[in-house]
CSV table of C-alpha atoms in Angstrom, one decimal:
chain,number,residue,atom,x,y,z
U,1,MET,CA,30.0,-56.2,91.6
U,2,SER,CA,29.2,-59.9,92.3
U,3,ILE,CA,26.1,-61.5,90.8
U,4,ALA,CA,24.6,-62.0,94.3
U,5,SER,CA,24.8,-58.3,95.1
U,6,ALA,CA,23.5,-57.0,91.7
U,7,PRO,CA,20.2,-55.0,91.9
U,8,LEU,CA,17.1,-57.0,91.1
U,9,PRO,CA,13.9,-55.8,89.4
U,10,SER,CA,11.2,-54.4,91.7
U,11,SER,CA,8.9,-57.2,93.0
U,12,ASP,CA,6.2,-54.6,93.9
U,13,ARG,CA,5.5,-53.5,90.3
U,14,LEU,CA,3.0,-56.2,89.4
U,15,ASP,CA,1.7,-54.0,86.6
U,16,VAL,CA,5.1,-54.0,84.9
U,17,ALA,CA,5.5,-57.8,85.3
U,18,ALA,CA,2.1,-58.2,83.7
U,19,GLN,CA,3.2,-56.0,80.8
U,20,LEU,CA,6.4,-57.9,80.4
U,21,ARG,CA,4.5,-61.2,80.4
U,22,GLU,CA,2.1,-60.0,77.8
U,23,ALA,CA,5.0,-58.9,75.5
U,24,LEU,CA,6.8,-62.2,75.9
U,25,LEU,CA,3.8,-64.2,75.0
U,26,ALA,CA,3.0,-61.9,72.1
U,27,VAL,CA,6.1,-63.1,70.2
U,28,ASP,CA,5.9,-66.7,71.4
U,29,PHE,CA,8.8,-66.4,73.9
U,30,THR,CA,7.7,-69.8,75.3
U,31,ALA,CA,9.2,-73.3,75.7
U,32,ASP,CA,7.5,-74.3,72.4
U,33,GLY,CA,8.4,-71.1,70.6
U,34,LEU,CA,12.1,-71.5,71.6
U,35,LEU,CA,12.2,-75.1,70.5
U,36,GLU,CA,10.9,-74.1,67.1
U,37,LEU,CA,13.3,-71.2,66.7
U,38,LEU,CA,16.4,-72.8,68.0
U,39,GLY,CA,15.9,-76.4,67.0
U,40,ALA,CA,16.3,-79.4,69.4
U,41,PRO,CA,20.1,-79.5,69.6
U,42,ALA,CA,20.5,-75.8,70.4
U,43,TYR,CA,17.6,-75.9,72.8
U,44,ALA,CA,19.0,-78.9,74.6
U,45,ALA,CA,22.4,-77.2,74.8
U,46,LEU,CA,20.9,-74.3,76.7
U,47,ALA,CA,19.8,-76.7,79.4
U,48,ARG,CA,23.5,-77.5,79.7
U,49,SER,CA,24.5,-73.9,79.9
U,50,GLU,CA,26.0,-74.0,76.5
U,51,THR,CA,25.1,-70.9,74.5
U,52,VAL,CA,27.1,-71.0,71.3
U,53,PRO,CA,24.4,-73.0,69.3
U,54,ALA,CA,21.7,-70.6,70.4
U,55,LEU,CA,23.8,-67.6,69.5
U,56,ARG,CA,24.2,-69.0,66.0
U,57,ALA,CA,20.5,-69.6,65.7
U,58,THR,CA,19.6,-66.0,66.7
U,59,ARG,CA,21.7,-64.0,64.3
U,60,GLY,CA,18.6,-62.5,62.7
U,61,ASP,CA,16.8,-59.4,63.9
U,62,GLY,CA,13.3,-60.9,64.6
U,63,ALA,CA,11.4,-60.1,67.8
U,64,LEU,CA,11.9,-63.6,69.3
U,65,GLU,CA,15.6,-63.6,68.4
U,66,THR,CA,15.9,-60.3,70.2
U,67,LEU,CA,14.4,-61.6,73.4
U,68,VAL,CA,16.4,-64.8,73.4
U,69,ARG,CA,19.6,-62.8,73.1
U,70,LEU,CA,18.5,-60.4,75.8
U,71,PHE,CA,17.1,-62.7,78.5
U,72,LEU,CA,18.6,-66.1,77.8
U,73,LEU,CA,22.0,-65.3,76.3
U,74,GLN,CA,22.6,-62.1,78.3
U,75,ARG,CA,23.8,-60.1,75.4
U,76,THR,CA,23.5,-56.3,75.1
U,77,VAL,CA,21.0,-55.5,72.4
U,78,PRO,CA,20.5,-52.2,70.6
U,79,HIS,CA,17.9,-50.0,72.2
U,80,ALA,CA,15.7,-49.7,69.1
U,81,ARG,CA,15.5,-53.5,68.7
U,82,VAL,CA,14.3,-54.0,72.3
U,83,ALA,CA,11.9,-51.0,72.1
U,84,ALA,CA,10.2,-52.6,69.1
U,85,VAL,CA,9.2,-55.6,71.3
U,86,LEU,CA,9.1,-54.5,74.9
U,87,PRO,CA,7.8,-51.5,77.0
U,88,VAL,CA,11.4,-50.3,77.6
U,89,ASP,CA,10.7,-47.2,79.8
U,90,ALA,CA,8.7,-49.2,82.3
U,91,LEU,CA,11.2,-52.1,82.3
U,92,LEU,CA,14.1,-49.6,82.9
U,93,GLU,CA,12.3,-47.9,85.7
U,94,SER,CA,11.4,-51.1,87.5
U,95,GLY,CA,14.8,-52.7,87.0
U,96,TRP,CA,14.2,-55.5,84.5
U,97,LEU,CA,16.5,-53.8,82.0
U,98,ALA,CA,19.6,-51.6,82.4
U,99,GLU,CA,21.6,-49.4,80.0
U,100,ALA,CA,24.8,-51.1,79.0
U,101,ASP,CA,27.4,-50.3,76.3
U,102,GLY,CA,25.2,-48.2,74.2
U,103,GLY,CA,22.3,-50.7,74.3
U,104,LEU,CA,20.1,-52.5,76.8
U,105,ALA,CA,20.9,-55.6,78.9
U,106,ALA,CA,18.7,-57.8,81.1
U,107,THR,CA,19.3,-57.7,84.9
U,108,VAL,CA,18.0,-61.3,85.4
U,109,ASP,CA,17.7,-64.4,83.4
U,110,VAL,CA,14.1,-65.1,82.3
U,111,ARG,CA,13.6,-68.6,81.0
U,112,PRO,CA,10.3,-70.0,79.6
U,113,TYR,CA,9.0,-73.1,81.4
U,114,GLY,CA,6.1,-75.2,80.4
U,115,GLY,CA,3.6,-76.1,83.1
U,116,PRO,CA,2.1,-79.6,83.5
U,117,ASP,CA,-1.1,-78.6,81.8
U,118,GLY,CA,0.4,-76.5,79.0
U,119,GLU,CA,0.8,-73.3,81.1
U,120,ASP,CA,3.4,-70.7,79.8
U,121,TRP,CA,5.5,-69.9,82.9
U,122,PHE,CA,8.7,-68.0,83.3
U,123,ILE,CA,11.5,-68.8,85.8
U,124,VAL,CA,13.6,-65.9,87.0
U,125,SER,CA,17.1,-66.5,88.2
U,126,ASP,CA,20.4,-64.6,88.5
U,127,LEU,CA,22.4,-63.9,85.3
U,128,GLY,CA,24.3,-67.0,84.2
U,129,CYS,CA,22.6,-69.2,86.8
U,130,ALA,CA,19.6,-70.5,84.8
U,131,VAL,CA,20.7,-74.1,85.1
U,132,GLY,CA,20.8,-75.5,88.6
U,133,GLY,CA,22.4,-78.6,90.0
U,134,ALA,CA,25.5,-80.6,89.3
U,135,GLY,CA,27.2,-79.5,86.1
U,136,GLY,CA,25.5,-76.2,86.3
U,137,ILE,CA,26.9,-72.7,86.7
U,138,GLY,CA,30.4,-73.2,88.1
U,139,SER,CA,30.0,-70.1,90.3
U,140,HIS,CA,31.9,-69.4,93.6
U,141,ASP,CA,29.5,-66.5,94.2
U,142,GLU,CA,27.8,-67.0,97.6
U,143,GLY,CA,24.1,-66.3,97.5
U,144,VAL,CA,23.4,-66.7,93.8
U,145,VAL,CA,19.9,-68.0,92.9
U,146,LEU,CA,19.7,-70.8,90.4
U,147,GLY,CA,17.0,-71.5,87.9
U,148,VAL,CA,15.6,-74.8,86.7
U,149,GLY,CA,17.7,-78.0,87.0
U,150,GLY,CA,17.0,-81.7,86.9
U,151,ALA,CA,16.4,-81.8,90.6
U,152,SER,CA,13.7,-79.1,90.4
U,153,THR,CA,11.8,-80.9,87.7
U,154,THR,CA,12.2,-84.3,89.4
U,155,LEU,CA,10.7,-83.0,92.6
U,156,ALA,CA,7.9,-81.2,90.8
U,157,GLY,CA,7.1,-84.4,88.9
U,158,LEU,CA,6.8,-86.7,91.9
U,159,THR,CA,4.7,-84.4,94.0
U,160,VAL,CA,1.1,-85.4,94.7
U,161,ARG,CA,-1.1,-82.8,93.0
U,162,THR,CA,-4.5,-83.2,94.8
U,163,PRO,CA,-6.2,-79.9,95.7
U,164,VAL,CA,-5.1,-78.7,99.2
U,165,GLU,CA,-5.7,-75.7,101.4
U,166,SER,CA,-2.1,-75.0,102.3
U,167,ALA,CA,1.3,-75.7,100.9
U,168,LEU,CA,4.9,-75.0,102.0
U,169,ASP,CA,7.9,-74.7,99.7
U,170,LEU,CA,10.8,-74.9,102.0
U,171,GLY,CA,14.1,-73.5,100.5
U,172,THR,CA,12.2,-72.1,97.5
U,173,GLY,CA,15.2,-70.8,95.5
U,174,SER,CA,13.7,-69.3,92.3
U,175,GLY,CA,10.2,-70.4,93.2
U,176,ILE,CA,9.7,-73.4,90.9
U,177,GLN,CA,7.9,-75.6,93.5
U,178,ALA,CA,5.9,-72.7,94.8
U,179,LEU,CA,4.7,-72.0,91.2
U,180,HIS,CA,3.6,-75.6,90.8
U,181,ALA,CA,1.9,-75.6,94.2
U,182,ALA,CA,0.0,-72.4,93.4
U,183,GLN,CA,-2.0,-74.3,90.8
U,184,HIS,CA,-3.7,-76.6,93.4
U,185,ALA,CA,-3.2,-75.0,96.8
U,186,THR,CA,-5.3,-72.2,98.2
U,187,ARG,CA,-2.4,-70.7,100.2
U,188,VAL,CA,1.3,-71.1,99.4
U,189,THR,CA,4.1,-70.2,101.7
U,190,ALA,CA,7.7,-70.1,100.4
U,191,THR,CA,10.7,-69.9,102.7
U,192,ASP,CA,14.5,-69.5,102.2
U,193,LEU,CA,17.6,-68.6,104.1
U,194,ASN,CA,18.6,-66.3,101.2
U,195,PRO,CA,16.5,-63.1,101.0
U,196,ARG,CA,17.5,-62.7,97.4
U,197,ALA,CA,15.8,-66.0,96.6
U,198,LEU,CA,12.6,-64.8,98.2
U,199,HIS,CA,12.7,-61.7,96.0
U,200,ILE,CA,13.3,-63.8,92.9
U,201,THR,CA,10.4,-66.1,93.9
U,202,ARG,CA,8.1,-63.1,93.9
U,203,LEU,CA,9.3,-62.2,90.4
U,204,THR,CA,8.8,-65.8,89.1
U,205,LEU,CA,5.3,-66.0,90.4
U,206,ALA,CA,4.3,-62.5,89.1
U,207,LEU,CA,5.8,-63.0,85.6
U,208,SER,CA,4.1,-66.4,85.4
U,209,GLY,CA,0.7,-64.9,86.2
U,210,ALA,CA,0.4,-67.0,89.3
U,211,PRO,CA,-1.1,-65.9,92.7
U,212,ALA,CA,1.4,-64.3,95.1
U,213,ALA,CA,2.8,-66.5,97.9
U,214,THR,CA,3.6,-65.6,101.5
U,215,VAL,CA,7.5,-65.4,101.6
U,216,LEU,CA,9.4,-65.9,104.8
U,217,GLU,CA,13.1,-65.7,105.5
U,218,GLY,CA,14.8,-68.3,107.7
U,219,SER,CA,16.3,-71.8,108.0
U,220,LEU,CA,14.3,-75.0,107.9
U,221,PHE,CA,11.0,-74.8,109.7
U,222,GLU,CA,12.0,-71.8,111.9
U,223,PRO,CA,10.2,-69.1,109.8
U,224,VAL,CA,6.7,-70.9,110.0
U,225,GLY,CA,6.7,-71.6,113.7
U,226,GLU,CA,4.0,-74.1,114.6
U,227,GLU,CA,2.0,-73.7,111.4
U,228,THR,CA,0.9,-76.9,109.7
U,229,TYR,CA,0.4,-77.7,106.1
U,230,ASP,CA,-1.4,-80.2,103.7
U,231,LEU,CA,1.7,-80.3,101.4
U,232,ILE,CA,5.4,-79.7,102.1
U,233,VAL,CA,8.0,-79.8,99.3
U,234,SER,CA,11.7,-79.1,99.5
U,235,ASN,CA,14.7,-79.4,97.2
U,236,PRO,CA,17.1,-78.4,100.0
U,237,PRO,CA,20.8,-77.7,99.8
U,238,PHE,CA,21.5,-81.4,100.4
U,239,VAL,CA,25.2,-81.6,99.3
U,240,ILE,CA,27.4,-83.3,101.9
U,241,SER,CA,30.4,-81.1,102.0
U,242,PRO,CA,33.1,-79.8,104.3
U,243,GLY,CA,31.6,-76.4,105.2
U,244,ALA,CA,28.8,-74.2,103.9
U,245,ARG,CA,30.6,-72.4,101.1
U,246,LEU,CA,27.7,-72.1,98.6
U,247,THR,CA,24.2,-71.4,100.0
U,248,TYR,CA,22.4,-72.9,97.0
U,249,ARG,CA,23.9,-76.4,97.6
U,250,ASP,CA,25.6,-76.7,100.9
U,251,GLY,CA,23.4,-77.2,104.0
U,252,GLY,CA,26.0,-76.1,106.5
U,253,MET,CA,25.3,-79.1,108.9
U,254,SER,CA,27.6,-82.0,109.4
U,255,GLY,CA,27.2,-84.9,107.0
U,256,ASP,CA,23.6,-85.6,106.1
U,257,ASP,CA,22.2,-84.0,109.3
U,258,LEU,CA,20.3,-81.3,107.3
U,259,CYS,CA,18.3,-83.8,105.3
U,260,ARG,CA,17.7,-85.9,108.5
U,261,SER,CA,16.5,-82.9,110.5
U,262,LEU,CA,14.2,-81.7,107.7
U,263,VAL,CA,12.5,-85.1,107.4
U,264,GLN,CA,12.2,-85.7,111.1
U,265,GLN,CA,10.7,-82.2,111.7
U,266,ALA,CA,8.3,-82.5,108.9
U,267,GLY,CA,6.0,-84.9,110.7
U,268,GLU,CA,4.7,-82.4,113.2
U,269,ARG,CA,4.2,-79.8,110.5
U,270,LEU,CA,1.9,-82.0,108.4
U,271,ASN,CA,-1.9,-82.1,108.7
U,272,GLU,CA,-3.4,-85.5,108.7
U,273,GLY,CA,-3.4,-87.0,105.3
U,274,GLY,CA,-0.9,-84.5,104.1
U,275,TYR,CA,2.2,-85.3,102.0
U,276,ALA,CA,5.8,-84.1,102.3
U,277,HIS,CA,8.2,-84.6,99.4
U,278,PHE,CA,12.0,-84.1,99.6
U,279,LEU,CA,15.1,-84.7,97.5
U,280,ALA,CA,18.0,-85.7,99.7
U,281,ASN,CA,21.5,-87.2,100.0
U,282,TRP,CA,22.5,-89.7,102.6
U,283,GLN,CA,25.7,-91.3,103.8
U,284,HIS,CA,26.6,-95.0,103.4
U,285,VAL,CA,28.5,-95.5,106.6
U,286,ASP,CA,30.8,-98.4,107.5
U,287,GLY,CA,29.1,-101.0,109.7
U,288,GLU,CA,25.6,-99.4,109.1
U,289,GLU,CA,22.9,-100.5,106.7
U,290,TRP,CA,21.8,-97.5,104.7
U,291,THR,CA,18.2,-98.6,104.7
U,292,GLU,CA,18.1,-98.7,108.5
U,293,ARG,CA,19.7,-95.3,108.6
U,294,LEU,CA,16.9,-93.9,106.6
U,295,ARG,CA,14.2,-95.7,108.5
U,296,SER,CA,15.4,-94.0,111.6
U,297,TRP,CA,14.6,-90.6,109.9
U,298,VAL,CA,10.9,-91.3,109.5
U,299,PRO,CA,8.9,-89.3,112.1
U,300,ARG,CA,6.2,-90.9,114.2
U,301,GLY,CA,2.7,-90.9,112.8
U,302,CYS,CA,3.9,-90.9,109.2
U,303,ASP,CA,4.1,-93.5,106.4
U,304,ALA,CA,7.1,-93.2,104.2
U,305,TRP,CA,8.3,-94.2,100.7
U,306,ILE,CA,12.1,-93.7,100.2
U,307,VAL,CA,13.7,-94.5,96.9
U,308,GLN,CA,17.4,-94.5,96.3
U,309,ARG,CA,18.0,-93.5,92.7
U,310,GLU,CA,21.8,-93.3,92.6
U,311,VAL,CA,24.9,-94.2,94.7
U,312,GLN,CA,28.4,-92.7,94.2
U,313,ASP,CA,31.6,-93.5,95.9
U,314,ILE,CA,33.1,-90.6,97.8
U,315,THR,CA,35.6,-89.8,95.1
U,316,GLN,CA,32.9,-89.6,92.4
U,317,TYR,CA,30.8,-87.5,94.7
U,318,ALA,CA,33.6,-85.0,95.6
U,319,GLU,CA,34.5,-84.6,91.9
U,320,LEU,CA,30.9,-84.0,90.9
U,321,TRP,CA,30.4,-81.1,93.2
U,322,LEU,CA,33.9,-79.6,92.9
U,323,ARG,CA,33.2,-79.4,89.2
U,324,ASP,CA,29.7,-78.0,89.8
U,325,ALA,CA,31.4,-75.0,91.6
U,326,GLY,CA,34.0,-74.7,88.9
U,327,ASP,CA,36.8,-75.6,91.3
U,328,HIS,CA,38.5,-77.8,88.6
U,329,ARG,CA,39.2,-74.6,86.7
U,330,THR,CA,41.2,-73.0,89.6
U,331,ASP,CA,44.8,-73.5,90.6
U,332,PRO,CA,45.6,-77.2,90.5
U,333,GLU,CA,47.0,-77.1,94.0
U,334,GLU,CA,43.9,-75.3,95.4
U,335,TYR,CA,41.7,-77.9,93.6
U,336,ALA,CA,43.7,-80.8,95.2
U,337,ALA,CA,43.5,-79.2,98.6
U,338,ARG,CA,39.7,-78.9,98.3
U,339,TYR,CA,39.4,-82.5,97.1
U,340,ASP,CA,41.6,-83.6,100.0
U,341,ALA,CA,39.3,-81.8,102.5
U,342,TRP,CA,36.2,-83.5,101.1
U,343,LEU,CA,37.9,-86.9,101.5
U,344,ASP,CA,39.1,-86.0,105.0
U,345,GLU,CA,35.5,-85.2,106.0
U,346,PHE,CA,34.2,-88.5,104.6
U,347,ASP,CA,36.9,-90.5,106.4
U,348,ALA,CA,36.1,-88.8,109.7
U,349,ARG,CA,32.5,-89.9,109.4
U,350,LYS,CA,33.4,-93.4,108.1
U,351,THR,CA,31.5,-92.6,104.9
U,352,ARG,CA,32.3,-94.7,101.9
U,353,ALA,CA,29.5,-93.7,99.5
U,354,VAL,CA,26.6,-91.2,99.2
U,355,GLY,CA,23.1,-92.1,98.1
U,356,PHE,CA,20.7,-89.7,96.3
U,357,GLY,CA,16.9,-90.1,96.0
U,358,TRP,CA,13.4,-89.2,97.0
U,359,ILE,CA,11.7,-89.2,100.4
U,360,THR,CA,7.9,-89.0,100.6
U,361,LEU,CA,6.0,-88.8,103.9
U,362,ARG,CA,2.3,-89.2,104.3
U,363,LYS,CA,0.8,-88.2,107.7
U,364,THR,CA,-1.4,-91.1,108.6
U,365,GLY,CA,-5.1,-90.1,108.6
U,366,ALA,CA,-7.5,-91.3,111.2
U,367,GLY,CA,-9.5,-93.3,108.6
U,368,SER,CA,-6.6,-95.2,107.1
U,369,GLY,CA,-6.9,-98.2,109.5
U,370,ALA,CA,-3.2,-98.0,110.2
U,371,THR,CA,-1.8,-99.8,113.2
U,372,GLU,CA,1.9,-99.8,112.3
U,373,PRO,CA,3.4,-97.2,109.9
U,374,SER,CA,4.2,-98.4,106.4
U,375,VAL,CA,7.8,-97.6,105.6
U,376,THR,CA,9.2,-98.7,102.3
U,377,VAL,CA,12.9,-98.1,101.6
U,378,GLU,CA,14.1,-99.4,98.2
U,379,GLU,CA,16.8,-99.0,95.6
U,380,TRP,CA,15.4,-98.2,92.1
U,381,PRO,CA,18.1,-96.9,89.7
U,382,HIS,CA,16.0,-97.8,86.6
U,383,PRO,CA,14.2,-95.3,84.3
U,384,VAL,CA,10.7,-94.1,85.4
U,385,GLU,CA,8.0,-92.2,83.7
U,386,GLN,CA,7.4,-88.7,85.1
U,387,PRO,CA,5.2,-87.2,86.3
U,388,LEU,CA,5.0,-89.7,89.2
U,389,GLY,CA,2.6,-87.8,91.5
U,390,GLU,CA,-0.3,-90.1,90.8
U,391,THR,CA,2.0,-93.1,91.2
U,392,VAL,CA,3.1,-91.8,94.6
U,393,ARG,CA,-0.5,-91.3,95.7
U,394,ALA,CA,-1.5,-94.8,94.6
U,395,HIS,CA,1.4,-96.3,96.4
U,396,PHE,CA,0.1,-95.0,99.8
U,397,ALA,CA,-3.5,-96.0,98.9
U,398,ARG,CA,-2.3,-99.5,98.3
U,399,GLN,CA,-0.5,-99.6,101.7
U,400,ASP,CA,-3.8,-98.6,103.4
U,401,PHE,CA,-5.6,-101.4,101.5
U,402,LEU,CA,-3.1,-104.1,102.4
U,403,ARG,CA,-2.9,-103.1,106.1
U,404,ALA,CA,-6.7,-103.4,106.3
U,405,HIS,CA,-6.9,-106.8,104.5
U,406,ASP,CA,-5.5,-110.0,106.0
U,407,ASP,CA,-5.1,-113.1,103.8
U,408,ALA,CA,-8.7,-114.2,104.1
U,409,ALA,CA,-9.9,-110.7,103.1
U,410,LEU,CA,-7.5,-110.7,100.1
U,411,LEU,CA,-9.0,-114.0,98.9
U,412,ALA,CA,-12.5,-112.5,99.2
U,413,GLY,CA,-11.4,-109.4,97.3
U,414,HIS,CA,-11.7,-108.6,93.6
U,415,PHE,CA,-8.7,-107.3,91.6
U,416,LYS,CA,-7.9,-106.1,88.1
U,417,LEU,CA,-4.7,-105.9,86.2
U,418,ALA,CA,-3.2,-102.4,86.2
U,419,ASP,CA,-3.1,-100.5,82.9
U,420,GLU,CA,-0.2,-101.2,80.5
U,421,VAL,CA,1.1,-104.3,82.3
U,422,VAL,CA,2.5,-106.8,79.9
U,423,GLN,CA,3.6,-110.4,80.3
U,424,GLU,CA,7.0,-111.7,79.0
U,425,GLN,CA,7.9,-115.4,78.8
U,426,VAL,CA,11.6,-116.1,79.1
U,427,GLY,CA,13.1,-119.4,78.0
U,428,LEU,CA,15.0,-121.2,75.3
U,429,PRO,CA,13.6,-121.0,71.8
U,430,GLY,CA,11.3,-124.0,71.0
U,431,ALA,CA,11.0,-125.0,74.7
U,432,GLU,CA,7.5,-126.2,75.7
U,433,ASP,CA,7.4,-124.2,78.9
U,434,PRO,CA,9.1,-120.9,79.7
U,435,GLU,CA,11.9,-120.8,82.3
U,436,HIS,CA,10.1,-118.0,84.0
U,437,VAL,CA,7.4,-115.4,83.5
U,438,VAL,CA,7.9,-111.7,84.0
U,439,LEU,CA,5.2,-109.0,84.5
U,440,ARG,CA,6.4,-105.6,83.3
U,441,GLN,CA,4.9,-102.1,83.8
U,442,HIS,CA,5.1,-99.5,81.1
U,443,ARG,CA,3.9,-96.6,83.2
U,444,GLY,CA,5.0,-95.0,86.5
U,445,MET,CA,7.9,-96.8,88.2
U,446,ARG,CA,8.1,-99.3,85.2
U,447,ARG,CA,8.7,-102.2,87.5
U,448,ALA,CA,9.3,-105.8,86.5
U,449,THR,CA,8.6,-108.9,88.7
U,450,LYS,CA,9.1,-112.6,88.2
U,451,VAL,CA,6.0,-114.7,88.8
U,452,ASP,CA,5.3,-118.4,88.7
U,453,THR,CA,2.7,-119.9,86.3
U,454,VAL,CA,0.0,-119.6,89.0
U,455,GLY,CA,0.8,-116.0,89.5
U,456,ALA,CA,0.9,-115.2,85.8
U,457,GLY,CA,-2.4,-117.0,85.3
U,458,PHE,CA,-4.0,-115.3,88.2
U,459,ALA,CA,-3.0,-111.8,87.1
U,460,GLY,CA,-4.0,-112.5,83.5
U,461,VAL,CA,-7.7,-113.2,84.4
U,462,CYS,CA,-8.1,-110.5,87.0
U,463,ASP,CA,-10.7,-108.2,85.6
U,464,GLY,CA,-12.7,-107.5,88.8
U,465,SER,CA,-15.5,-109.9,88.1
U,466,LEU,CA,-14.4,-112.8,90.2
U,467,SER,CA,-13.0,-112.9,93.7
U,468,ALA,CA,-9.3,-114.0,94.1
U,469,GLY,CA,-10.4,-117.2,95.9
U,470,ARG,CA,-12.7,-118.3,93.1
U,471,ILE,CA,-9.9,-117.6,90.5
U,472,LEU,CA,-7.5,-119.7,92.5
U,473,ASP,CA,-10.1,-122.5,92.8
U,474,ALA,CA,-10.4,-122.5,89.0
U,475,ILE,CA,-6.6,-122.5,88.5
U,476,ALA,CA,-6.3,-125.4,91.0
U,477,GLN,CA,-8.8,-127.4,88.9
U,478,LEU,CA,-6.9,-126.7,85.7
U,479,VAL,CA,-3.4,-127.6,87.0
U,480,GLY,CA,-4.6,-130.5,89.3
U,481,GLU,CA,-3.6,-128.9,92.6
U,482,ASP,CA,-5.3,-129.0,95.9
U,483,PRO,CA,-7.3,-125.8,96.1
U,484,VAL,CA,-6.9,-125.5,99.8
U,485,LEU,CA,-3.1,-125.6,99.5
U,486,LEU,CA,-3.2,-123.1,96.6
U,487,ARG,CA,-5.3,-120.7,98.6
U,488,ASP,CA,-2.9,-121.1,101.5
U,489,ARG,CA,0.3,-120.2,99.6
U,490,THR,CA,-0.8,-117.7,97.1
U,491,PRO,CA,-1.9,-114.6,99.2
U,492,ALA,CA,1.8,-113.6,99.7
U,493,GLN,CA,2.2,-113.4,95.9
U,494,ILE,CA,-1.1,-111.4,95.5
U,495,ARG,CA,0.0,-109.1,98.3
U,496,LEU,CA,3.3,-108.4,96.5
U,497,LEU,CA,1.6,-107.8,93.1
U,498,VAL,CA,-0.8,-105.3,94.8
U,499,GLU,CA,2.0,-103.6,96.7
U,500,GLN,CA,4.1,-103.1,93.6
U,501,GLY,CA,1.1,-101.8,91.5
U,502,PHE,CA,0.6,-104.8,89.1
U,503,LEU,CA,-2.8,-105.5,90.6
U,504,GLU,CA,-5.4,-103.0,91.8
U,505,PRO,CA,-8.4,-103.5,94.0
U,506,ALA,CA,-11.4,-103.4,91.8
U,507,GLY,CA,-13.3,-100.2,92.3
U,508,ALA,CA,-10.3,-98.4,93.8
C-alpha cells in the first residue's frame, strides 16, 4: 500500500483528538520538551529527516522517549509501553494507532510545533513526510502530504497578523498556514486539490486545539467562487517542472503560469485593505527583464512588494528538485533522462535561471490617498529577521505616507530614527573624514544604505521634535551651505530613508 492511500485517523472524533493532545502535553511532547530530551544536534537532524541521532537519544523507556519513537521516528513500540502513556483503545478505534508486529505503530507523523506566542501545536503529516520542501522526503508517491518545511515557516513569518474577519489558506497541505490564521481570523477557509490534505488539515487543527476551518476541495480559487477575504496566504506547488508528477510541488501548468495566475486572480478576491502573501518561483527569460515580468503579474487595484531571495541557474534548479524527489537514487539512465527533460523544458521557454521569493499584495483602501499603485520589486538575498509580518505592514504604511506627501510636505514633516539603526563610518585608519557613512538596520530586512554627511547628520538628530526643514536649515548653517539649495536637493534622500524604513514619520 502506498503512503498516499493508507488509512488516516478519523477527523470527526474531536473528543479523541482532545484526549491525545492532553496526553502529549502531559509528558512534554512539545518543541521545548524534544529539544531538552534529544539535544540540539539530534533535534536539528530531525528537521533534515535524519533519524539516527534521535534513535540513539531515545533508547530509554521513559514516556517522552516512547512518544518520540512512536510518532516522530515511526517505530513499532510494545503495547504496554504505549498504554502507559496514551488512551490506546480510543486511538486504535479512531485510527491514530494500528497494531503492527506484536506492538503498536502510528498511522501518521505528529510533530510538535511552537506557535508565535508560545502555543504548543502539532502538525500532522503522512508517515515519513514530516519535512517538506527541497531536500525533504525523496518520495515518488503521488498525493502525499508533507509537514513543516522552510517554505512553510517563511510564509508564516512574513504574513501580516492583524485581526481580520476572514482568511483563506489556498493549497493548505497539512494546515500550517490555516493554523496560524485561526489565531487572528474569525473565519478560516482552507482549500486543496488533494482531499487527503484537507483531511490532514482537520487533524492538525483539532490536535492543536484550534478552531475548525471550512475545508474545500479544488484548484486555485475555483472552490471559493466569488467569495472575498481580508487575508489570503498560499505556499503553492510552485516548482517549474516538465509535467505534474508530484502534487505537493508541481503545479501542472506550463512554466511559472501557476504562480502568475494565482497572483493575478488574488486581486478580485481581496477585500479593501486586505493582504495576500505568496511564495513563488519565476522564470528568468532571455530578452526579458525579470522585474518587469513580475510587475506584469500585479493585479489592478493592488500595491505589491516582491522580493527575490534566490536565483539558480537551470542546472542547479533541476538538480535540486530531482534530488528532492529522490530521482538521484534511481537508475542512472532514468535520472539522466529526467534531467534532460527538465533542460528541454527550460530551453523551449528560453529560460536561463529561476528566481524564488515572496510576493505580497495589499488591496488599496479608499482612504490610502493612492493615485498610482505602489509596486516594489527588488532582489534581497541577505539575512533577515523573522517574523517579518510587522515589517511588511510597515512597508505599505510608508508607501501610503510617501504618496500623500510631496517634497514640501516632507520638509514640513517630523521624523524619528527607527529602532536599532546604527551608523558606520568607513574609511582609512587615522583619516580625518570617512570615505562614506552607512546606516544599518539590525531588525526586519536588516538593510544598509550609504548616505552623505548631510544625510547622516539629518538622520542622527531626527527625534520627532523638529521639522525636516528646520533640521536642514541648522545643518546648512553648520556646514556653510545655502539653505535653499539644501532644502531643494535633500527630499529625495529623505524619501529613500523613509521608504527603506530608516526613518519613520513621528507619531506613525
